[in-house]
Tab-separated table of C-alpha atoms and ligand atoms in Angstrom:
chain	number	residue	atom	x	y	z
A	1389	UNK	CA	-13.638	8.920	6.049
A	1390	UNK	CA	-11.521	5.922	5.399
A	1391	UNK	CA	-8.272	5.279	7.269
A	1392	UNK	CA	-5.603	2.693	6.717
A	1393	UNK	CA	-6.080	-0.426	8.820
A	1394	UNK	CA	-3.116	-2.367	7.467
A	1395	UNK	CA	-1.132	-2.936	4.313
A	1396	UNK	CA	0.934	-5.820	2.966
A	1397	UNK	CA	3.494	-5.957	0.189
A	1398	UNK	CA	3.095	-8.958	-2.094
A	1399	UNK	CA	3.499	-10.266	-5.622
A	1400	UNK	CA	1.196	-8.653	-8.205
A	1401	UNK	CA	-2.282	-9.276	-6.786
A	1402	UNK	CA	-4.811	-10.631	-9.278
A	1403	UNK	CA	-7.910	-11.125	-7.105
A	1404	UNK	CA	-9.269	-10.244	-3.612
A	1405	UNK	CA	-12.255	-11.839	-1.854
A	1406	UNK	CA	-13.752	-11.694	1.673
A	1407	UNK	CA	-15.508	-14.769	3.059
A	1408	UNK	CA	-19.171	-14.342	3.859
A	1409	UNK	CA	-18.594	-13.129	7.421
A	1410	UNK	CA	-15.678	-10.888	6.447
A	1411	UNK	CA	-13.374	-12.465	9.026
A	1412	UNK	CA	-11.208	-13.997	6.324
A	1413	UNK	CA	-9.804	-12.315	3.227
A	1414	UNK	CA	-8.155	-14.256	0.413
A	1415	UNK	CA	-5.878	-12.840	-2.266
A	1416	UNK	CA	-4.526	-14.572	-5.350
A	1417	UNK	CA	-1.427	-13.438	-7.220
A	1418	UNK	CA	0.464	-13.643	-10.472
A	1419	UNK	CA	2.753	-16.314	-9.054
A	1420	UNK	CA	-0.151	-18.713	-8.431
A	1421	UNK	CA	-0.179	-18.224	-4.667
A	1422	UNK	CA	-3.190	-17.780	-2.423
A	1423	UNK	CA	-2.755	-15.816	0.818
A	1424	UNK	CA	-5.535	-15.954	3.398
A	1425	UNK	CA	-5.724	-13.194	6.024
A	1426	UNK	CA	-7.655	-13.472	9.254
A	1427	UNK	CA	-9.072	-10.580	11.212
A	1428	UNK	CA	-7.505	-10.167	14.612
A	1429	UNK	CA	-9.850	-10.634	17.554
A	1430	UNK	CA	-10.357	-7.752	19.952
A	1431	UNK	CA	-7.959	-7.869	22.872
A	1432	UNK	CA	-8.190	-5.975	26.165
A	1433	UNK	CA	-4.515	-4.974	26.304
A	1434	UNK	CA	-4.355	-3.720	22.725
A	1435	UNK	CA	-7.768	-2.272	21.911
A	1436	UNK	CA	-6.325	-0.060	19.157
A	1437	UNK	CA	-5.246	-3.128	17.201
A	1438	UNK	CA	-8.803	-4.337	16.768
A	1439	UNK	CA	-9.615	-5.531	13.344
A	1440	UNK	CA	-6.234	-5.804	11.676
A	1441	UNK	CA	-5.865	-8.641	9.228
A	1442	UNK	CA	-2.907	-10.988	9.669
A	1443	UNK	CA	-1.623	-13.733	7.409
A	1444	UNK	CA	-3.392	-16.956	8.315
A	1445	UNK	CA	-2.275	-19.294	5.537
A	1446	UNK	CA	-0.197	-19.072	2.365
A	1447	UNK	CA	-0.095	-21.806	-0.234
A	1448	UNK	CA	0.799	-22.436	-3.862
A	1449	UNK	CA	-2.500	-23.031	-5.612
A	1450	UNK	CA	-1.412	-23.284	-9.259
A	1451	UNK	CA	1.920	-24.026	-10.967
A	1452	UNK	CA	2.956	-22.973	-14.475
A	1453	UNK	CA	2.102	-25.686	-16.987
A	1454	UNK	CA	2.637	-26.392	-20.635
A	1455	UNK	CA	-0.053	-27.544	-23.042
A	1456	UNK	CA	1.899	-29.802	-25.405
A	1457	UNK	CA	-0.965	-30.249	-27.855
A	1458	UNK	CA	-1.294	-26.533	-28.469
A	1459	UNK	CA	2.291	-25.557	-27.610
A	1460	UNK	CA	0.954	-23.041	-25.166
A	1461	UNK	CA	2.183	-22.003	-21.799
A	1462	UNK	CA	-0.496	-21.973	-19.112
A	1463	UNK	CA	0.154	-19.218	-16.605
A	1464	UNK	CA	-0.128	-19.945	-12.887
A	1465	UNK	CA	-1.796	-16.567	-12.228
A	1466	UNK	CA	-4.945	-16.838	-10.072
A	1467	UNK	CA	-7.839	-15.221	-11.952
A	1468	UNK	CA	-10.551	-15.601	-9.320
A	1469	UNK	CA	-11.162	-16.925	-5.811
A	1470	UNK	CA	-14.587	-17.808	-4.412
A	1471	UNK	CA	-15.297	-18.963	-0.851
A	1472	UNK	CA	-17.679	-21.792	-0.110
A	1473	UNK	CA	-19.947	-21.718	2.929
A	1474	UNK	CA	-18.403	-23.186	6.050
A	1475	UNK	CA	-19.742	-26.623	6.967
A	1476	UNK	CA	-17.274	-27.847	9.574
A	1477	UNK	CA	-14.156	-26.532	11.295
A	1478	UNK	CA	-12.347	-26.240	7.958
A	1479	UNK	CA	-12.692	-23.522	5.297
A	1480	UNK	CA	-13.123	-24.249	1.599
A	1481	UNK	CA	-12.386	-22.046	-1.395
A	1482	UNK	CA	-12.261	-22.356	-5.168
A	1483	UNK	CA	-9.343	-20.819	-7.067
A	1484	UNK	CA	-8.833	-20.735	-10.805
A	1485	UNK	CA	-6.161	-19.866	-13.340
A	1486	UNK	CA	-6.829	-19.721	-17.103
A	1487	UNK	CA	-7.709	-23.411	-17.393
A	1488	UNK	CA	-8.115	-25.254	-14.106
A	1489	UNK	CA	-10.345	-24.703	-11.066
A	1490	UNK	CA	-9.218	-26.172	-7.731
A	1491	UNK	CA	-11.108	-26.742	-4.502
A	1492	UNK	CA	-8.914	-26.126	-1.447
A	1493	UNK	CA	-9.506	-27.101	2.143
A	1494	UNK	CA	-7.876	-24.920	4.803
A	1495	UNK	CA	-7.828	-26.498	8.227
A	1496	UNK	CA	-6.192	-25.961	11.598
A	1497	UNK	CA	-4.239	-28.448	13.640
A	1498	UNK	CA	-3.311	-27.708	17.245
A	1499	UNK	CA	-2.816	-31.238	18.610
A	1500	UNK	CA	-0.500	-34.018	17.690
A	1501	UNK	CA	-0.470	-37.685	18.665
A	1502	UNK	CA	2.333	-38.753	20.992
A	1503	UNK	CA	3.406	-42.023	22.559
A	1504	UNK	CA	3.560	-44.413	19.638
A	1505	UNK	CA	4.727	-47.916	20.409
A	1506	UNK	CA	6.997	-48.540	17.428
A	1507	UNK	CA	8.469	-45.082	16.805
A	1508	UNK	CA	9.747	-42.308	19.000
A	1509	UNK	CA	8.579	-38.687	19.015
A	1510	UNK	CA	10.801	-37.794	16.055
A	1511	UNK	CA	9.447	-40.641	13.955
A	1512	UNK	CA	12.481	-42.938	14.288
A	1513	UNK	CA	11.797	-46.653	14.650
A	1514	UNK	CA	12.435	-47.740	18.220
A	1515	UNK	CA	14.745	-50.619	19.007
A	1516	UNK	CA	12.252	-53.507	19.542
A	1517	UNK	CA	14.294	-54.882	22.441
A	1518	UNK	CA	13.665	-51.697	24.420
A	1519	UNK	CA	9.879	-51.979	24.030
A	1520	UNK	CA	8.680	-53.559	27.228
A	1521	UNK	CA	5.178	-52.223	27.630
A	1522	UNK	CA	2.237	-51.348	25.448
A	1523	UNK	CA	1.448	-47.596	25.384
A	1524	UNK	CA	-1.748	-45.842	24.441
A	1525	UNK	CA	-0.962	-42.845	22.167
A	1526	UNK	CA	-2.416	-39.519	23.371
A	1527	UNK	CA	-3.154	-36.185	21.689
A	1528	UNK	CA	-1.012	-33.355	23.042
A	1529	UNK	CA	-1.434	-29.654	22.307
A	1530	UNK	CA	1.045	-28.048	19.927
A	1531	UNK	CA	1.490	-24.701	18.201
A	1532	UNK	CA	-1.361	-23.964	15.823
A	1533	UNK	CA	-0.630	-25.109	12.299
A	1534	UNK	CA	-2.776	-24.167	9.287
A	1535	UNK	CA	-2.730	-26.594	6.392
A	1536	UNK	CA	-4.121	-26.167	2.883
A	1537	UNK	CA	-4.917	-29.327	0.958
A	1538	UNK	CA	-6.239	-29.598	-2.591
A	1539	UNK	CA	-9.487	-31.555	-2.445
A	1540	UNK	CA	-10.656	-31.493	-6.074
A	1541	UNK	CA	-9.269	-30.429	-9.436
A	1542	UNK	CA	-11.736	-29.426	-12.146
A	1543	UNK	CA	-9.774	-29.496	-15.392
A	1544	UNK	CA	-9.934	-30.179	-19.136
A	1545	UNK	CA	-13.207	-28.367	-19.725
A	1546	UNK	CA	-12.033	-25.027	-21.113
A	1547	UNK	CA	-10.469	-24.338	-24.503
A	1548	UNK	CA	-10.326	-20.606	-23.833
A	1549	UNK	CA	-9.276	-18.594	-20.794
A	1550	UNK	CA	-11.423	-18.782	-17.667
A	1551	UNK	CA	-12.448	-15.259	-16.589
A	1552	UNK	CA	-15.000	-16.024	-13.845
A	1553	UNK	CA	-16.163	-18.645	-11.403
A	1554	UNK	CA	-19.365	-18.355	-9.393
A	1555	UNK	CA	-20.778	-20.583	-6.661
A	1556	UNK	CA	-24.501	-21.267	-6.924
A	1557	UNK	CA	-26.814	-20.493	-4.001
A	1558	UNK	CA	-27.656	-24.221	-3.846
A	1559	UNK	CA	-23.995	-24.628	-2.716
A	1560	UNK	CA	-23.797	-27.853	-4.710
A	1561	UNK	CA	-22.817	-26.461	-8.079
A	1562	UNK	CA	-20.632	-23.738	-9.521
A	1563	UNK	CA	-19.972	-22.377	-12.980
A	1564	UNK	CA	-16.755	-21.541	-14.771
A	1565	UNK	CA	-16.761	-19.115	-17.682
A	1566	UNK	CA	-14.318	-18.631	-20.537
A	1567	UNK	CA	-14.397	-16.358	-23.591
A	1568	UNK	CA	-16.978	-18.445	-25.420
A	1569	UNK	CA	-18.501	-20.972	-23.048
A	1570	UNK	CA	-19.941	-21.402	-19.573
A	1571	UNK	CA	-19.729	-24.771	-17.818
A	1572	UNK	CA	-21.693	-25.993	-14.811
A	1573	UNK	CA	-20.024	-28.333	-12.309
A	1574	UNK	CA	-21.105	-30.289	-9.295
A	1575	UNK	CA	-18.656	-29.575	-6.457
A	1576	UNK	CA	-18.289	-33.326	-5.845
A	1577	UNK	CA	-17.708	-34.424	-9.436
A	1578	UNK	CA	-14.529	-33.491	-11.293
A	1579	UNK	CA	-14.718	-35.683	-14.380
A	1580	UNK	CA	-17.857	-34.179	-15.869
A	1581	UNK	CA	-19.278	-30.702	-16.454
A	1582	UNK	CA	-22.289	-29.444	-18.364
A	1583	UNK	CA	-21.984	-26.801	-21.005
A	1584	UNK	CA	-24.751	-24.263	-20.310
A	1585	UNK	CA	-23.756	-21.451	-22.685
A	1586	UNK	CA	-21.869	-21.752	-25.949
A	1587	UNK	CA	-21.536	-18.709	-28.197
A	1588	UNK	CA	-18.817	-20.159	-30.440
A	1589	UNK	CA	-19.903	-19.638	-34.047
A	1590	UNK	CA	-19.498	-22.533	-36.450
A	1591	UNK	CA	-17.134	-20.360	-38.403
A	1592	UNK	CA	-14.721	-18.563	-36.063
A	1593	UNK	CA	-14.388	-15.748	-38.600
A	1594	UNK	CA	-17.935	-14.723	-37.722
A	1595	UNK	CA	-16.952	-14.180	-34.096
A	1596	UNK	CA	-17.949	-10.660	-33.063
A	1597	UNK	CA	-18.446	-10.960	-29.319
A	1598	UNK	CA	-16.878	-12.744	-26.341
A	1599	UNK	CA	-18.089	-13.434	-22.809
A	1600	UNK	CA	-16.284	-11.254	-20.282
A	1601	UNK	CA	-17.807	-12.237	-16.898
A	1602	UNK	CA	-20.649	-14.278	-15.402
A	1603	UNK	CA	-22.323	-14.668	-12.029
A	1604	UNK	CA	-25.130	-16.631	-10.377
A	1605	UNK	CA	-28.070	-14.819	-8.792
A	1606	UNK	CA	-27.493	-14.642	-5.006
A	1607	UNK	CA	-30.790	-16.392	-4.124
A	1608	UNK	CA	-32.385	-17.936	-7.237
A	1609	UNK	CA	-30.315	-20.972	-8.120
A	1610	UNK	CA	-31.696	-21.238	-11.662
A	1611	UNK	CA	-30.738	-17.679	-12.684
A	1612	UNK	CA	-27.397	-16.323	-13.830
A	1613	UNK	CA	-26.069	-13.444	-15.942
A	1614	UNK	CA	-23.178	-13.014	-18.309
A	1615	UNK	CA	-21.712	-9.893	-19.852
A	1616	UNK	CA	-20.091	-9.406	-23.218
A	1617	UNK	CA	-17.426	-7.439	-25.005
A	1618	UNK	CA	-20.193	-5.578	-26.843
A	1619	UNK	CA	-21.530	-4.061	-23.640
A	1620	UNK	CA	-24.608	-6.233	-23.266
A	1621	UNK	CA	-25.774	-8.432	-20.399
A	1622	UNK	CA	-27.854	-11.566	-20.756
A	1623	UNK	CA	-29.913	-13.050	-17.962
A	1624	UNK	CA	-30.505	-16.789	-18.336
A	1625	UNK	CA	-32.874	-19.234	-16.695
A	1626	UNK	CA	-31.576	-22.789	-16.438
A	1627	UNK	CA	-35.132	-24.095	-16.082
A	1628	UNK	CA	-35.928	-23.017	-19.653
A	1629	UNK	CA	-33.542	-25.430	-21.362
A	1630	UNK	CA	-30.353	-27.380	-20.750
A	1631	UNK	CA	-28.326	-25.164	-23.062
A	1632	UNK	CA	-29.128	-21.569	-22.135
A	1633	UNK	CA	-28.173	-19.983	-25.421
A	1634	UNK	CA	-31.544	-18.265	-25.460
A	1635	UNK	CA	-31.415	-15.589	-22.786
A	1636	UNK	CA	-34.586	-14.597	-20.962
A	1637	UNK	CA	-33.540	-10.956	-20.557
A	1638	UNK	CA	-31.193	-8.775	-22.538
A	1639	UNK	CA	-29.839	-5.558	-21.035
A	1640	UNK	CA	-28.220	-3.027	-23.306
A	1641	UNK	CA	-28.042	0.716	-23.599
A	1642	UNK	CA	-28.155	2.094	-27.121
A	1643	UNK	CA	-25.030	4.068	-27.896
A	1644	UNK	CA	-25.242	7.848	-27.966
A	1645	UNK	CA	-24.529	8.609	-31.659
A	1646	UNK	CA	-22.863	11.903	-30.773
A	1647	UNK	CA	-20.197	10.014	-28.781
A	1648	UNK	CA	-19.360	7.457	-31.464
A	1649	UNK	CA	-15.675	7.016	-32.230
A	1650	UNK	CA	-13.097	4.417	-33.177
A	1651	UNK	CA	-12.922	3.467	-29.482
A	1652	UNK	CA	-16.670	3.147	-28.825
A	1653	UNK	CA	-16.772	-0.614	-29.025
A	1654	UNK	CA	-13.613	-1.144	-26.966
A	1655	UNK	CA	-14.704	1.117	-24.133
A	1656	UNK	CA	-18.211	-0.366	-24.006
A	1657	UNK	CA	-16.838	-3.855	-23.293
A	1658	UNK	CA	-17.989	-4.929	-19.823
A	1659	UNK	CA	-15.149	-5.976	-17.542
A	1660	UNK	CA	-17.228	-7.045	-14.531
A	1661	UNK	CA	-20.836	-7.818	-13.641
A	1662	UNK	CA	-22.165	-8.225	-10.078
A	1663	UNK	CA	-25.619	-8.875	-8.633
A	1664	UNK	CA	-26.528	-6.703	-5.650
A	1665	UNK	CA	-26.824	-8.601	-2.346
A	1666	UNK	CA	-30.591	-8.182	-2.584
A	1667	UNK	CA	-30.636	-9.752	-6.058
A	1668	UNK	CA	-32.742	-6.876	-7.410
A	1669	UNK	CA	-29.990	-4.980	-9.278
A	1670	UNK	CA	-27.011	-5.634	-11.486
A	1671	UNK	CA	-23.865	-3.540	-11.603
A	1672	UNK	CA	-21.583	-3.487	-14.627
A	1673	UNK	CA	-18.235	-1.827	-15.189
A	1674	UNK	CA	-17.013	-0.708	-18.572
A	1675	UNK	CA	-13.893	1.341	-19.282
A	1676	UNK	CA	-15.254	4.754	-18.316
A	1677	UNK	CA	-18.401	4.074	-16.271
A	1678	UNK	CA	-20.178	1.915	-13.708
A	1679	UNK	CA	-23.855	1.263	-14.352
A	1680	UNK	CA	-26.592	-0.024	-12.097
A	1681	UNK	CA	-29.419	-1.922	-13.808
A	1682	UNK	CA	-32.807	-2.858	-12.438
A	1683	UNK	CA	-33.595	-6.485	-13.320
A	1684	UNK	CA	-37.032	-5.269	-14.395
A	1685	UNK	CA	-35.760	-2.705	-16.896
A	1686	UNK	CA	-33.769	-3.973	-19.847
A	1687	UNK	CA	-33.750	-0.868	-22.045
A	1688	UNK	CA	-31.363	1.321	-20.064
A	1689	UNK	CA	-29.455	1.452	-16.797
A	1690	UNK	CA	-31.078	2.922	-13.725
A	1691	UNK	CA	-27.920	4.813	-12.810
A	1692	UNK	CA	-24.689	5.639	-14.636
A	1693	UNK	CA	-21.599	6.869	-12.791
A	1694	UNK	CA	-18.592	8.394	-14.548
A	1695	UNK	CA	-15.438	6.829	-13.090
A	1696	UNK	CA	-12.847	8.939	-14.891
A	1697	UNK	CA	-14.538	10.919	-17.623
A	1698	UNK	CA	-11.393	13.040	-17.976
A	1699	UNK	CA	-9.833	10.111	-19.859
A	1700	UNK	CA	-12.283	10.528	-22.737
A	1701	UNK	CA	-9.834	12.855	-24.452
A	1702	UNK	CA	-6.915	10.495	-23.791
A	1703	UNK	CA	-8.316	7.335	-25.380
A	1704	UNK	CA	-5.809	7.439	-28.198
A	1705	UNK	CA	-2.774	7.221	-25.934
A	1706	UNK	CA	-4.550	4.713	-23.676
A	1707	UNK	CA	-5.024	2.571	-26.770
A	1708	UNK	CA	-1.374	2.886	-27.688
A	1709	UNK	CA	-0.182	1.791	-24.247
A	1710	UNK	CA	-2.846	-0.976	-24.079
A	1711	UNK	CA	-4.426	0.481	-20.926
A	1712	UNK	CA	-7.765	0.709	-22.735
A	1713	UNK	CA	-7.978	-3.092	-22.373
A	1714	UNK	CA	-7.585	-3.037	-18.571
A	1715	UNK	CA	-10.312	-4.980	-16.814
A	1716	UNK	CA	-11.561	-3.060	-13.790
A	1717	UNK	CA	-13.815	-4.818	-11.302
A	1718	UNK	CA	-16.609	-3.279	-9.232
A	1719	UNK	CA	-18.162	-4.106	-5.831
A	1720	UNK	CA	-21.225	-3.244	-3.725
A	1721	UNK	CA	-21.102	-2.404	-0.050
A	1722	UNK	CA	-23.033	-4.692	2.288
A	1723	UNK	CA	-26.303	-2.793	1.992
A	1724	UNK	CA	-26.047	-2.115	-1.777
A	1725	UNK	CA	-26.105	1.635	-1.135
A	1726	UNK	CA	-22.511	2.416	-2.117
A	1727	UNK	CA	-20.448	1.085	-5.023
A	1728	UNK	CA	-16.698	1.073	-5.450
A	1729	UNK	CA	-14.405	0.612	-8.420
A	1730	UNK	CA	-10.812	1.347	-9.370
A	1731	UNK	CA	-9.013	3.793	-11.629
A	1732	UNK	CA	-5.434	4.852	-12.467
A	1733	UNK	CA	-2.742	6.530	-10.363
A	1734	UNK	CA	-3.761	4.199	-7.492
A	1735	UNK	CA	-7.082	6.039	-7.281
A	1736	UNK	CA	-10.333	4.305	-6.479
A	1737	UNK	CA	-13.831	5.713	-6.551
A	1738	UNK	CA	-16.917	5.373	-4.350
A	1739	UNK	CA	-20.419	6.385	-5.391
A	1740	UNK	CA	-23.208	6.763	-2.856
A	1741	UNK	CA	-26.424	5.810	-4.642
A	1742	UNK	CA	-28.683	7.663	-2.198
A	1743	UNK	CA	-26.901	10.969	-1.710
A	1744	UNK	CA	-25.369	10.896	-5.234
A	1745	UNK	CA	-22.075	11.947	-3.670
A	1746	UNK	CA	-18.860	10.463	-4.938
A	1747	UNK	CA	-15.280	10.481	-3.780
A	1748	UNK	CA	-11.852	9.660	-5.195
A	1749	UNK	CA	-9.367	8.135	-2.761
A	1750	UNK	CA	-5.774	7.062	-3.205
A	1751	UNK	CA	-4.145	3.859	-2.020
A	1752	UNK	CA	-0.461	4.493	-1.631
A	1753	UNK	CA	2.234	4.051	0.923
A	1754	UNK	CA	3.367	7.683	0.899
A	1755	UNK	CA	-0.096	9.046	1.591
A	1756	UNK	CA	-1.404	6.582	4.109
A	1757	UNK	CA	0.164	6.566	7.514
A	1758	UNK	CA	-1.577	4.083	9.779
A	1759	UNK	CA	-4.827	5.489	11.170
A	1760	UNK	CA	-4.557	8.716	9.129
A	1761	UNK	CA	-7.782	9.633	7.354
A	1762	UNK	CA	-7.542	9.381	3.553
A	1763	UNK	CA	-7.858	12.745	1.855
A	1764	UNK	CA	-10.187	12.943	-1.138
A	1765	UNK	CA	-8.234	13.498	-4.368
A	1766	UNK	CA	-9.205	15.600	-7.351
A	1767	UNK	CA	-8.077	15.462	-10.954
A	1768	UNK	CA	-8.081	18.675	-12.936
A	1769	UNK	CA	-8.437	18.934	-16.686
A	1770	UNK	CA	-6.580	21.613	-18.607
A	1771	UNK	CA	-5.837	25.085	-17.276
A	1772	UNK	CA	-4.286	25.646	-13.885
A	1773	UNK	CA	-4.549	23.055	-11.143
A	1774	UNK	CA	-5.068	24.003	-7.552
A	1775	UNK	CA	-2.383	22.969	-5.099
A	1776	UNK	CA	-4.210	19.867	-3.887
A	1777	UNK	CA	-5.235	18.752	-7.374
A	1778	UNK	CA	-3.449	16.519	-9.816
A	1779	UNK	CA	-3.391	17.215	-13.531
A	1780	UNK	CA	-4.777	14.574	-15.861
A	1781	UNK	CA	-1.439	14.709	-17.702
A	1782	UNK	CA	0.547	13.621	-14.664
A	1783	UNK	CA	-1.548	10.565	-13.792
A	1784	UNK	CA	0.511	7.384	-13.595
A	1785	UNK	CA	-1.181	4.780	-15.800
A	1786	UNK	CA	1.064	1.973	-14.584
A	1787	UNK	CA	-0.501	2.274	-11.116
A	1788	UNK	CA	-3.982	0.840	-11.480
A	1789	UNK	CA	-6.531	-0.540	-9.072
A	1790	UNK	CA	-8.281	-3.382	-10.819
A	1791	UNK	CA	-9.354	-5.525	-7.844
A	1792	UNK	CA	-11.213	-4.446	-4.718
A	1793	UNK	CA	-13.476	-6.124	-2.154
A	1794	UNK	CA	-15.969	-4.840	0.410
A	1795	UNK	CA	-16.552	-6.502	3.781
A	1796	UNK	CA	-20.042	-8.088	3.697
A	1797	UNK	CA	-21.468	-5.983	6.518
A	1798	UNK	CA	-18.917	-3.499	7.791
A	1799	UNK	CA	-17.275	-0.509	6.186
A	1800	UNK	CA	-13.968	-2.252	5.623
A	1801	UNK	CA	-12.533	-2.390	2.125
A	1802	UNK	CA	-9.605	-4.249	0.594
A	1803	UNK	CA	-7.849	-2.571	-2.306
A	1804	UNK	CA	-5.186	-4.255	-4.428
A	1805	UNK	CA	-2.781	-1.661	-5.812
A	1806	UNK	CA	-0.546	-3.747	-8.100
A	1807	UNK	CA	1.726	-5.442	-5.548
A	1808	UNK	CA	0.380	-3.896	-2.359
A	1809	UNK	CA	-2.767	-4.834	-0.514
A	1810	UNK	CA	-4.403	-2.045	1.500
A	1811	UNK	CA	-7.209	-2.540	3.957
A	1812	UNK	CA	-9.092	0.612	4.921
A	1813	UNK	CA	-11.738	1.076	7.558
A	1814	UNK	CA	-14.355	3.799	7.907
A	1815	UNK	CA	-13.587	5.840	11.018
A	1816	UNK	CA	-17.000	6.817	12.263
A	1817	UNK	CA	-16.355	6.060	15.920
B	2563	NAG	C1	-15.470	-16.826	7.594
B	2563	NAG	O1	-14.377	-16.832	8.477
B	2563	NAG	C2	-14.709	-16.783	9.864
B	2563	NAG	C3	-13.426	-16.620	10.664
B	2563	NAG	O2	-12.573	-17.642	10.573
B	2563	NAG	C4	-15.521	-17.986	10.252
B	2563	NAG	O3	-15.881	-17.917	11.620
B	2563	NAG	C5	-16.764	-18.017	9.390
B	2563	NAG	O4	-17.531	-19.164	9.679
B	2563	NAG	C6	-16.376	-17.999	7.927
B	2563	NAG	N1	-17.587	-17.965	7.149
B	2563	NAG	C7	-17.815	-18.808	6.171
B	2563	NAG	C8	-19.154	-18.746	5.560
B	2563	NAG	O5	-16.961	-19.590	5.766
B	2564	NAG	C1	-16.614	-40.154	-13.277
B	2564	NAG	O1	-16.007	-40.870	-12.219
B	2564	NAG	C2	-16.900	-41.743	-11.549
B	2564	NAG	C3	-16.187	-42.334	-10.344
B	2564	NAG	O2	-14.845	-42.507	-10.566
B	2564	NAG	C4	-17.391	-42.820	-12.523
B	2564	NAG	O3	-18.301	-43.688	-11.862
B	2564	NAG	C5	-18.096	-42.137	-13.699
B	2564	NAG	O4	-18.469	-43.104	-14.661
B	2564	NAG	C6	-17.166	-41.108	-14.336
B	2564	NAG	N1	-17.930	-40.348	-15.322
B	2564	NAG	C7	-17.452	-40.037	-16.521
B	2564	NAG	C8	-18.359	-39.250	-17.398
B	2564	NAG	O5	-16.330	-40.354	-16.872
B	2565	NAG	C1	-35.581	-18.089	-28.191
B	2565	NAG	O1	-36.529	-17.193	-27.657
B	2565	NAG	C2	-37.283	-16.510	-28.618
B	2565	NAG	C3	-38.173	-15.506	-27.911
B	2565	NAG	O2	-38.096	-15.585	-26.544
B	2565	NAG	C4	-38.112	-17.527	-29.412
B	2565	NAG	O3	-38.840	-16.866	-30.418
B	2565	NAG	C5	-37.152	-18.545	-30.051
B	2565	NAG	O4	-37.902	-19.540	-30.706
B	2565	NAG	C6	-36.283	-19.177	-29.000
B	2565	NAG	N1	-35.304	-20.043	-29.652
B	2565	NAG	C7	-35.011	-21.249	-29.207
B	2565	NAG	C8	-33.975	-21.994	-29.955
B	2565	NAG	O5	-35.548	-21.733	-28.219
B	2566	NAG	C1	-21.061	11.231	-24.085
B	2566	NAG	O1	-19.926	12.020	-23.694
B	2566	NAG	C2	-20.149	12.899	-22.623
B	2566	NAG	C3	-18.876	13.663	-22.310
B	2566	NAG	O2	-18.107	13.881	-23.426
B	2566	NAG	C4	-20.595	12.141	-21.393
B	2566	NAG	O3	-20.882	13.013	-20.332
B	2566	NAG	C5	-21.812	11.320	-21.720
B	2566	NAG	O4	-22.169	10.539	-20.602
B	2566	NAG	C6	-21.536	10.404	-22.890
B	2566	NAG	N1	-22.720	9.657	-23.241
B	2566	NAG	C7	-22.767	8.341	-23.167
B	2566	NAG	C8	-24.076	7.718	-23.512
B	2566	NAG	O5	-21.810	7.667	-22.844
B	2567	NAG	C1	-22.897	1.022	3.032
B	2567	NAG	O1	-22.495	2.361	2.967
B	2567	NAG	C2	-23.316	3.270	3.693
B	2567	NAG	C3	-22.788	4.648	3.421
B	2567	NAG	O2	-21.445	4.761	3.789
B	2567	NAG	C4	-23.271	2.953	5.157
B	2567	NAG	O3	-24.153	3.812	5.861
B	2567	NAG	C5	-23.701	1.521	5.362
B	2567	NAG	O4	-23.529	1.175	6.714
B	2567	NAG	C6	-22.881	0.578	4.490
B	2567	NAG	N1	-23.416	-0.732	4.652
B	2567	NAG	C7	-22.670	-1.748	5.020
B	2567	NAG	C8	-23.394	-3.005	5.266
B	2567	NAG	O5	-21.450	-1.688	5.110
C-alpha cells in the first residue's frame, strides 16, 4: 500500500541511489548534474511532514567533452552514483559518465571567520592608516551552506562506455566496468588502475558478447560478478589470479527451444545484476523477466518473475522503436524478501518472494495525489478490458521506469519516471 511521499520535476534522471542509512538520496541526470536529497527530521509542529526528502545539494558533476583523438563527443550524462561510507562530517560519493569517474565530497559550513586585520567583512582591503589595534578573528554562525568539491578524478582508463561502478567492501578500492573491460582502482590513487577482466578478442570481428553490468559481493572483498549481453553471469575470485578472465562460477539458463525467435538473444541480454544484502543470492534483469539465482546453483535460476509477459507478442514493434534495447534496473528491499523493477507506461512491478504475490503500480502525477494510496494497475491482453484495466495496445512506451532505489531498511522507494522523481512510502501505520 504505497502512497506518494513527495515528487520532484527534474532533467531526465539517469540514476538513483540511497546512502547506506537511507537519509540521503542522490540522483544523476542527463545534463551531468547530481542532486542530493535529505530526509526531513521529525518535527513536533508538523508531524505529518515526517520523512519528506528535500534538496540538500545540487552540483554539476560532469561537463560535455570532446575526444579529439577519436572525434567523439563524450556525453555529460551520469551513468551511476555510488555512496562511500561516512568517515567524518562530510559525505563522499562516486559519480561516472561514459569515461570518467569522479569522487565528490559534500560538506556543510555553518560558521564563517570574522574580524580579519587587513580586510573588512566584505573582503575589501582596509586602509592601513585606520588599523590601530590587532584583532583576533573569530568564527561566527551563518546560514548553513552545503558545498560539493571534486576530490579525485579517475580518467583515461576506459576505451568503451562505463556502465557500472561498484565500491568494494574493503572501502579502499572500487571497480569501473565498460563493454569489454573491468578496472580496479584504489580510491586514493588516480593515475593507475588494474585491469581485472578483459574480454576483448584479438580480432574485434570475433566479438560476440559484451559486459553489461558488474558488482562486488557485499561482504567478500575478493568476489565480484559481471553479466553479459548473452544472458550469462560470471562470478570471479580475485585471489585466483590477477587477471580474472577465468571465472570461478558461470550462471546461465539454457534457452527454451520452443521460445526461440529472432529476438531471443536481444531479450536475454542482462541489463542489471545485484547481489542480495545477505550476499547469498544474485538478481538479474533481462528484457522480460527478473531472475533470482542462488550462488550455489549455477544451472538455473531459483526464481523467475515475468515483468511484462504481455510484450512477448509485441517484440517486433519494440525492436522497430528501439525499446527492446532499454536497460531496466532491479533492486532488493532491505530484507531481500521483495524485489522491484520497472516497465513501460510509468508502471513498476514488485514481487514478494515469500508470498509469491506481485503488484503493478504507476508513478504519475495525475494518479498520485499526496498521501493517496497507489492503486494496483492491470494490463489486459486482447478481448475486452475491464474499466480499471489498460489494454496492452494503449501502453505508452515513451514513459519508462528504468531506475529505482529501495531504502536500505524502510519501505520507502524512489522511482525515476523519465524527468520526475517520485518517492513512495508504505502506509502501514
Ligand atoms: C547517510 O546520510 C545520513 C544523513 O545525513 C548520515 O547521518 C549517515 O551517516 C549517512 N550514511 C553514510 C554511510 O554515509
Ligand atoms: C602516480 O602518482 C604518484 C604521485 O604523484 C607517483 O609517485 C607515481 O609514480 C605515479 N604512478 C604512475 C604509474 O604514474
Ligand atoms: C581456467 O579454469 C579451467 C577450469 O576451472 C582450467 O581448466 C583452465 O586451465 C583455466 N585457465 C587458465 C588460463 O587459468
Ligand atoms: C516461453 O514463453 C512463455 C509464454 O509465451 C513463458 O511463459 C515462458 O516463461 C517462456 N520460457 C522461457 C524459458 O522464457
Ligand atoms: C521488505 O518487504 C517486506 C514485505 O513488504 C516487509 O515486510 C519488510 O519489512 C521489508 N524489509 C525492509 C527492510 O524494508
